[in-house]
Short mmCIF file of C-alpha atoms and ligand atoms in Angstrom, two decimals:
data_model
loop_
_atom_site.label_atom_id
_atom_site.label_comp_id
_atom_site.label_asym_id
_atom_site.label_seq_id
_atom_site.Cartn_x
_atom_site.Cartn_y
_atom_site.Cartn_z
CA MET A 910 -11.68 20.98 -18.71
CA GLU A 911 -14.19 18.39 -17.54
CA ILE A 912 -13.42 16.21 -14.53
CA LEU A 913 -15.16 12.82 -14.46
CA LEU A 914 -15.15 10.94 -11.17
CA ALA A 915 -15.47 7.16 -11.31
CA GLN A 916 -18.07 5.77 -8.94
CA PRO A 917 -17.64 3.57 -7.00
CA ARG A 918 -14.18 4.62 -5.88
CA GLY A 919 -12.23 4.88 -2.64
CA PHE A 920 -12.81 3.16 0.68
CA CYS A 921 -14.20 -0.37 0.67
CA ALA A 922 -15.94 -2.06 3.60
CA GLY A 923 -12.77 -3.92 4.65
CA VAL A 924 -10.73 -0.72 4.84
CA GLU A 925 -13.45 1.15 6.74
CA ARG A 926 -13.65 -1.71 9.21
CA ALA A 927 -9.85 -1.88 9.67
CA ILE A 928 -9.51 1.87 10.31
CA THR A 929 -12.45 1.81 12.74
CA ILE A 930 -10.83 -1.08 14.60
CA VAL A 931 -7.66 0.98 15.19
CA GLU A 932 -9.66 4.04 16.26
CA ARG A 933 -11.87 2.01 18.62
CA ALA A 934 -8.85 0.19 20.06
CA LEU A 935 -7.17 3.53 20.77
CA ALA A 936 -10.33 4.78 22.47
CA ARG A 937 -10.82 1.56 24.47
CA TYR A 938 -7.26 0.62 25.44
CA GLY A 939 -5.48 4.00 25.25
CA THR A 940 -2.12 4.66 23.62
CA PRO A 941 -0.01 3.09 22.41
CA VAL A 942 -1.79 0.57 20.27
CA TYR A 943 0.53 -1.39 17.99
CA VAL A 944 -0.43 -2.25 14.41
CA ARG A 945 1.46 -4.97 12.61
CA HIS A 946 2.17 -3.60 9.11
CA GLU A 947 0.33 -0.60 7.62
CA ILE A 948 -3.31 -1.16 8.59
CA VAL A 949 -4.18 -0.42 4.94
CA HIS A 950 -1.78 0.66 2.20
CA ASN A 951 -2.29 4.41 2.27
CA LYS A 952 0.21 7.02 3.53
CA THR A 953 -2.46 9.50 4.68
CA VAL A 954 -4.44 6.89 6.62
CA VAL A 955 -1.30 5.67 8.34
CA ALA A 956 -0.12 9.22 9.15
CA ASN A 957 -3.53 10.12 10.62
CA LEU A 958 -3.60 7.02 12.83
CA LYS A 959 0.01 7.62 13.92
CA ALA A 960 -1.00 11.11 14.99
CA LYS A 961 -3.75 9.54 17.14
CA GLY A 962 -1.26 7.22 18.88
CA ALA A 963 -1.05 4.08 16.74
CA ARG A 964 2.45 2.60 16.39
CA PHE A 965 3.15 0.70 13.18
CA VAL A 966 5.62 -2.20 13.31
CA GLU A 967 6.62 -4.91 10.86
CA ASP A 968 7.45 -7.56 13.43
CA LEU A 969 5.80 -8.74 16.64
CA GLU A 970 9.23 -8.53 18.32
CA GLU A 971 8.76 -4.75 18.30
CA VAL A 972 5.60 -5.06 20.43
CA PRO A 973 6.27 -5.01 24.19
CA ASP A 974 4.74 -7.83 26.27
CA GLY A 975 1.17 -7.27 27.37
CA CYS A 976 0.43 -4.63 24.73
CA VAL A 977 -2.40 -4.47 22.20
CA VAL A 978 -1.51 -5.46 18.63
CA ILE A 979 -3.79 -5.18 15.61
CA PHE A 980 -3.30 -7.35 12.53
CA SER A 981 -3.71 -5.38 9.30
CA ALA A 982 -6.53 -5.77 6.76
CA HIS A 983 -4.25 -7.90 4.55
CA GLY A 984 -4.24 -10.81 7.00
CA VAL A 985 -1.33 -12.59 8.69
CA PRO A 986 0.23 -16.06 8.60
CA ARG A 987 -0.95 -18.45 11.30
CA ALA A 988 2.50 -18.33 12.88
CA VAL A 989 1.99 -14.64 13.72
CA VAL A 990 -1.32 -15.32 15.49
CA GLU A 991 0.31 -18.18 17.39
CA GLU A 992 3.29 -16.04 18.42
CA ALA A 993 0.97 -13.30 19.69
CA GLY A 994 -0.84 -15.96 21.74
CA ARG A 995 2.41 -17.37 23.16
CA ARG A 996 3.50 -13.86 24.19
CA SER A 997 0.08 -13.08 25.72
CA LEU A 998 -0.32 -10.02 23.53
CA ARG A 999 -3.85 -8.69 23.31
CA SER A 1000 -4.39 -9.19 19.58
CA VAL A 1001 -7.21 -7.74 17.51
CA ASP A 1002 -7.72 -9.07 14.02
CA ALA A 1003 -8.52 -6.43 11.36
CA THR A 1004 -8.12 -8.91 8.49
CA CYS A 1005 -10.79 -8.16 5.89
CA PRO A 1006 -13.55 -10.81 6.06
CA LEU A 1007 -13.09 -11.36 2.31
CA VAL A 1008 -9.43 -12.24 2.88
CA LYS A 1009 -10.51 -14.49 5.76
CA LYS A 1010 -12.79 -16.27 3.30
CA VAL A 1011 -9.73 -17.10 1.19
CA HIS A 1012 -7.93 -18.40 4.30
CA THR A 1013 -10.92 -20.64 5.01
CA ALA A 1014 -10.88 -21.96 1.44
CA VAL A 1015 -7.17 -22.77 1.72
CA ALA A 1016 -7.77 -24.73 4.94
CA ARG A 1017 -10.71 -26.58 3.34
CA HIS A 1018 -8.68 -27.63 0.30
CA GLU A 1019 -5.91 -28.83 2.60
CA ARG A 1020 -8.41 -30.97 4.55
CA GLN A 1021 -9.63 -32.40 1.25
CA GLN A 1022 -6.00 -33.25 0.44
CA GLU A 1023 -5.95 -31.02 -2.62
CA GLU A 1024 -2.78 -29.26 -3.72
CA ILE A 1025 -3.39 -25.50 -3.64
CA ILE A 1026 -2.33 -22.97 -6.25
CA LEU A 1027 -2.54 -19.32 -5.22
CA ILE A 1028 -2.73 -16.68 -7.94
CA GLY A 1029 -1.10 -13.53 -6.58
CA HIS A 1030 1.89 -11.23 -6.31
CA ARG A 1031 4.91 -12.60 -4.48
CA GLY A 1032 5.74 -10.63 -1.34
CA HIS A 1033 2.41 -8.81 -1.03
CA PRO A 1034 1.32 -9.07 2.64
CA GLU A 1035 -2.01 -10.64 1.68
CA VAL A 1036 -0.19 -13.35 -0.27
CA VAL A 1037 2.26 -13.90 2.61
CA GLY A 1038 -0.72 -14.23 4.98
CA THR A 1039 -2.65 -16.63 2.73
CA MET A 1040 0.38 -18.84 2.04
CA GLY A 1041 1.11 -18.77 5.76
CA GLN A 1042 -2.20 -20.48 6.58
CA LEU A 1043 -0.39 -23.75 5.85
CA PRO A 1044 3.15 -24.98 6.50
CA GLU A 1045 5.77 -23.64 4.08
CA GLY A 1046 5.70 -25.16 0.60
CA ARG A 1047 2.08 -26.35 0.73
CA VAL A 1048 0.65 -23.43 -1.26
CA LYS A 1049 2.17 -22.87 -4.69
CA LEU A 1050 2.19 -19.31 -6.02
CA VAL A 1051 1.67 -18.30 -9.65
CA GLY A 1052 1.68 -14.70 -10.85
CA SER A 1053 1.40 -15.08 -14.61
CA VAL A 1054 0.39 -17.35 -17.46
CA ALA A 1055 4.12 -18.17 -17.88
CA ASP A 1056 4.22 -19.38 -14.25
CA VAL A 1057 1.31 -21.74 -15.02
CA ALA A 1058 3.24 -23.23 -17.95
CA ALA A 1059 6.18 -23.98 -15.64
CA LEU A 1060 4.08 -25.34 -12.75
CA GLN A 1061 4.85 -28.84 -11.44
CA VAL A 1062 2.08 -30.57 -9.49
CA ALA A 1063 1.89 -33.89 -7.66
CA ASP A 1064 -1.52 -35.03 -8.92
CA PRO A 1065 -3.48 -33.05 -11.57
CA ALA A 1066 -6.68 -34.75 -10.34
CA ARG A 1067 -6.36 -33.24 -6.84
CA LEU A 1068 -5.79 -29.58 -7.49
CA ALA A 1069 -7.50 -26.36 -6.38
CA TYR A 1070 -6.79 -22.69 -6.84
CA THR A 1071 -7.56 -19.49 -5.03
CA THR A 1072 -6.51 -15.88 -5.62
CA GLN A 1073 -5.37 -12.66 -4.00
CA THR A 1074 -8.38 -10.36 -3.67
CA THR A 1075 -6.96 -7.25 -5.36
CA LEU A 1076 -5.67 -8.47 -8.74
CA SER A 1077 -6.46 -7.33 -12.27
CA VAL A 1078 -9.77 -8.87 -13.39
CA GLN A 1079 -8.42 -9.50 -16.89
CA GLU A 1080 -5.07 -10.96 -15.82
CA THR A 1081 -6.76 -13.23 -13.29
CA ARG A 1082 -9.15 -14.46 -15.97
CA ASP A 1083 -6.19 -15.26 -18.25
CA ILE A 1084 -4.32 -17.13 -15.51
CA ILE A 1085 -7.41 -19.15 -14.51
CA GLU A 1086 -7.97 -20.02 -18.16
CA ALA A 1087 -4.35 -21.19 -18.42
CA LEU A 1088 -4.74 -23.28 -15.25
CA ARG A 1089 -7.95 -24.87 -16.53
CA GLY A 1090 -6.31 -25.48 -19.89
CA ARG A 1091 -3.38 -27.34 -18.33
CA PHE A 1092 -5.29 -29.01 -15.50
CA PRO A 1093 -8.92 -29.58 -16.61
CA GLU A 1094 -9.89 -31.09 -13.22
CA ILE A 1095 -8.68 -28.13 -11.13
CA ARG A 1096 -11.29 -26.66 -8.77
CA GLY A 1097 -11.80 -23.02 -7.85
CA PRO A 1098 -14.11 -20.02 -8.22
CA SER A 1099 -14.65 -19.15 -11.91
CA GLN A 1100 -13.77 -15.45 -11.44
CA GLY A 1101 -11.20 -16.10 -8.71
CA ASP A 1102 -11.54 -14.55 -5.26
CA LEU A 1103 -11.32 -10.93 -6.38
CA CYS A 1104 -13.37 -8.87 -3.96
CA TYR A 1105 -16.36 -6.74 -4.92
CA ALA A 1106 -14.39 -3.52 -4.36
CA THR A 1107 -11.59 -4.54 -6.72
CA THR A 1108 -14.02 -5.68 -9.41
CA ASN A 1109 -16.32 -2.64 -9.15
CA ARG A 1110 -13.51 -0.07 -9.14
CA GLN A 1111 -11.90 -1.67 -12.19
CA GLN A 1112 -15.24 -1.80 -14.01
CA ALA A 1113 -15.90 1.88 -13.21
CA VAL A 1114 -12.45 2.89 -14.51
CA LEU A 1115 -12.98 0.80 -17.63
CA GLU A 1116 -16.19 2.75 -18.35
CA LEU A 1117 -14.31 5.98 -17.70
CA THR A 1118 -11.48 5.20 -20.13
CA ALA A 1119 -13.86 5.43 -23.09
CA GLN A 1120 -14.42 9.12 -22.31
CA ILE A 1121 -11.16 10.62 -21.03
CA ASP A 1122 -7.73 11.86 -22.18
CA LEU A 1123 -5.99 11.40 -18.83
CA LEU A 1124 -6.52 9.18 -15.78
CA LEU A 1125 -5.52 10.06 -12.24
CA VAL A 1126 -5.74 7.33 -9.61
CA ILE A 1127 -5.42 8.45 -6.03
CA GLY A 1128 -3.69 5.86 -3.91
CA SER A 1129 -0.29 4.88 -2.56
CA ALA A 1130 2.31 3.04 -4.63
CA ASN A 1131 2.16 -0.06 -2.41
CA SER A 1132 -1.62 -0.35 -2.78
CA SER A 1133 -2.28 -3.33 -5.04
CA ASN A 1134 -5.81 -2.40 -6.10
CA SER A 1135 -4.81 1.24 -6.77
CA SER A 1136 -1.90 0.11 -8.97
CA ARG A 1137 -4.24 -2.17 -10.93
CA LEU A 1138 -6.53 0.82 -11.65
CA ARG A 1139 -3.63 2.83 -13.05
CA GLU A 1140 -2.50 -0.14 -15.16
CA LEU A 1141 -6.02 -0.55 -16.49
CA GLY A 1142 -6.00 3.05 -17.76
CA ALA A 1143 -2.55 2.55 -19.31
CA SER A 1144 -3.70 -0.69 -20.98
CA LYS A 1145 -6.32 1.41 -22.82
CA SER A 1146 -3.57 3.81 -23.99
CA ILE A 1147 -4.73 6.56 -21.62
CA PRO A 1148 -1.86 8.42 -19.89
CA SER A 1149 -2.41 7.27 -16.30
CA HIS A 1150 -0.80 8.38 -13.05
CA LEU A 1151 -0.98 7.04 -9.50
CA ILE A 1152 -0.76 9.94 -7.03
CA ASP A 1153 -0.85 10.15 -3.27
CA SER A 1154 -2.37 13.63 -3.22
CA HIS A 1155 -2.84 16.90 -5.13
CA LEU A 1156 0.80 17.71 -4.32
CA ASP A 1157 1.87 15.14 -6.93
CA LEU A 1158 0.01 16.85 -9.82
CA ARG A 1159 2.28 17.96 -12.72
CA ASP A 1160 1.27 20.75 -15.12
CA GLU A 1161 2.67 18.94 -18.15
CA TRP A 1162 0.17 16.08 -17.73
CA PHE A 1163 -2.72 18.40 -18.62
CA ARG A 1164 -1.50 19.82 -21.94
CA GLY A 1165 -4.17 19.19 -24.58
CA VAL A 1166 -6.42 17.42 -22.06
CA ASP A 1167 -10.17 18.16 -22.29
CA ARG A 1168 -11.42 15.41 -19.99
CA VAL A 1169 -9.64 14.01 -16.97
CA GLY A 1170 -10.91 10.91 -15.19
CA ILE A 1171 -10.34 10.37 -11.48
CA SER A 1172 -10.61 7.25 -9.38
CA SER A 1173 -9.18 6.19 -6.04
CA GLY A 1174 -8.06 2.90 -4.60
CA ALA A 1175 -9.95 1.05 -1.88
CA SER A 1176 -7.59 2.40 0.78
CA ALA A 1177 -7.62 6.08 -0.31
CA PRO A 1178 -9.75 8.53 1.70
CA GLU A 1179 -12.33 10.61 -0.18
CA SER A 1180 -10.81 13.79 1.31
CA LEU A 1181 -7.79 13.25 -0.99
CA VAL A 1182 -10.08 13.02 -4.03
CA LEU A 1183 -11.82 16.26 -3.04
CA GLU A 1184 -8.44 17.98 -2.62
CA VAL A 1185 -7.35 16.87 -6.09
CA VAL A 1186 -10.62 18.06 -7.63
CA GLY A 1187 -10.30 21.37 -5.75
CA ALA A 1188 -6.72 21.82 -6.97
CA LEU A 1189 -7.75 21.14 -10.59
CA LEU A 1190 -10.72 23.53 -10.44
CA ALA A 1191 -8.38 26.22 -9.09
CA LYS A 1192 -5.67 25.47 -11.66
CA PHE A 1193 -8.07 25.38 -14.63
CA PRO A 1194 -10.79 28.02 -14.06
CA GLY A 1195 -14.09 27.23 -15.76
CA SER A 1196 -13.61 23.47 -15.33
CA THR A 1197 -16.51 21.33 -14.12
CA SER A 1198 -16.68 18.02 -12.26
CA ARG A 1199 -19.29 15.27 -12.11
CA ASN A 1200 -19.65 11.67 -10.98
CA LEU A 1201 -19.89 8.88 -13.51
CA ARG A 1202 -21.95 6.44 -11.49
CA LEU A 1203 -21.68 2.76 -12.39
CA LEU A 1204 -23.38 1.29 -9.35
CA GLU A 1205 -24.06 1.79 -5.65
CA GLU A 1206 -22.15 -0.23 -3.07
CA ASN A 1207 -23.79 -1.09 0.20
CA VAL A 1208 -21.39 -3.47 1.92
CA HIS A 1209 -20.58 -3.28 5.63
CA PHE A 1210 -18.65 -5.71 7.79
CA PRO A 1211 -19.23 -6.13 11.54
CA LEU A 1212 -16.47 -5.19 13.98
CA PRO A 1213 -14.84 -7.82 16.20
CA PRO A 1214 -17.09 -8.34 19.26
CA GLU A 1215 -14.53 -6.81 21.68
CA LEU A 1216 -14.75 -3.47 19.83
CA SER A 1217 -18.33 -3.37 18.63
S1 SF4 B 2178 -9.97 -4.31 -1.16
FE1 SF4 B 2178 -11.42 -5.99 -0.96
S2 SF4 B 2178 -10.32 -7.60 0.18
FE2 SF4 B 2178 -9.17 -5.66 0.43
S3 SF4 B 2178 -9.97 -4.79 2.33
FE3 SF4 B 2178 -11.22 -3.96 0.65
S4 SF4 B 2178 -13.01 -5.36 0.50
FE4 SF4 B 2178 -11.42 -6.38 1.68
#
């Protein structure tokens, strides 16, 4: 069997930055350090940081007064930042700079008195954070072309859109096209606000699908960009599975498979990929593995000044 590894895959600059922030905060402030929500959506990353002393909570109420709290890479509503300030918590913001850019765009459109449409998945923490940059009801959410058809707006001449960063490239394109079709004057980035990591990983998997019989995506079920990679494989009629680790591999997936493609979501550590490859090489003696390189990524984000 041949194992083809999509490249780029795995950690993006925003995830690396967020994990480093938690590690530096633990080193600088000592334990415990509280993290609001999973710092990134990956079980292994969260378990490793827990073992080092990070405490993950969903609500600021769970953080004792005076403690350090880190906001996850997905970003938080303004109300959360304000509450942390009121309670004199020592907050550190690990929001990815590319999510911050979306927050800035939302604020700008609001200043320009434009009604804002957000393309995204209801309930995802990034969407909750982006919508929470403005008072409730000011950002309208659409998740599909059908939602666009049902959308009611105050003034079609004063409209703008923005997007979640980790959506499907194709679906986002379709929704933007539908928005532009219904509201020709709407303003927004032509490809949406999908981040480089989302776009590159999807493009690499797309290239892979032309050559494989089976796709394995390493990532956790709540990881948006990992789920989109699996869906992309399935949309090309390739049996595709999202797995947390080599422990999830099932023998029956490999019957009649000559070439297996592997990718990993932006929050999945490379060690998990290596474990999966190792397990496959052991399970199928004589197999080989190689990278299918699409492009090099060289993106790095600075740490917050207090931890750099
Ligand atoms: S997936 Fe994109 S938006 Fe999310 S943390 Fe990574 S670089 Fe930032």
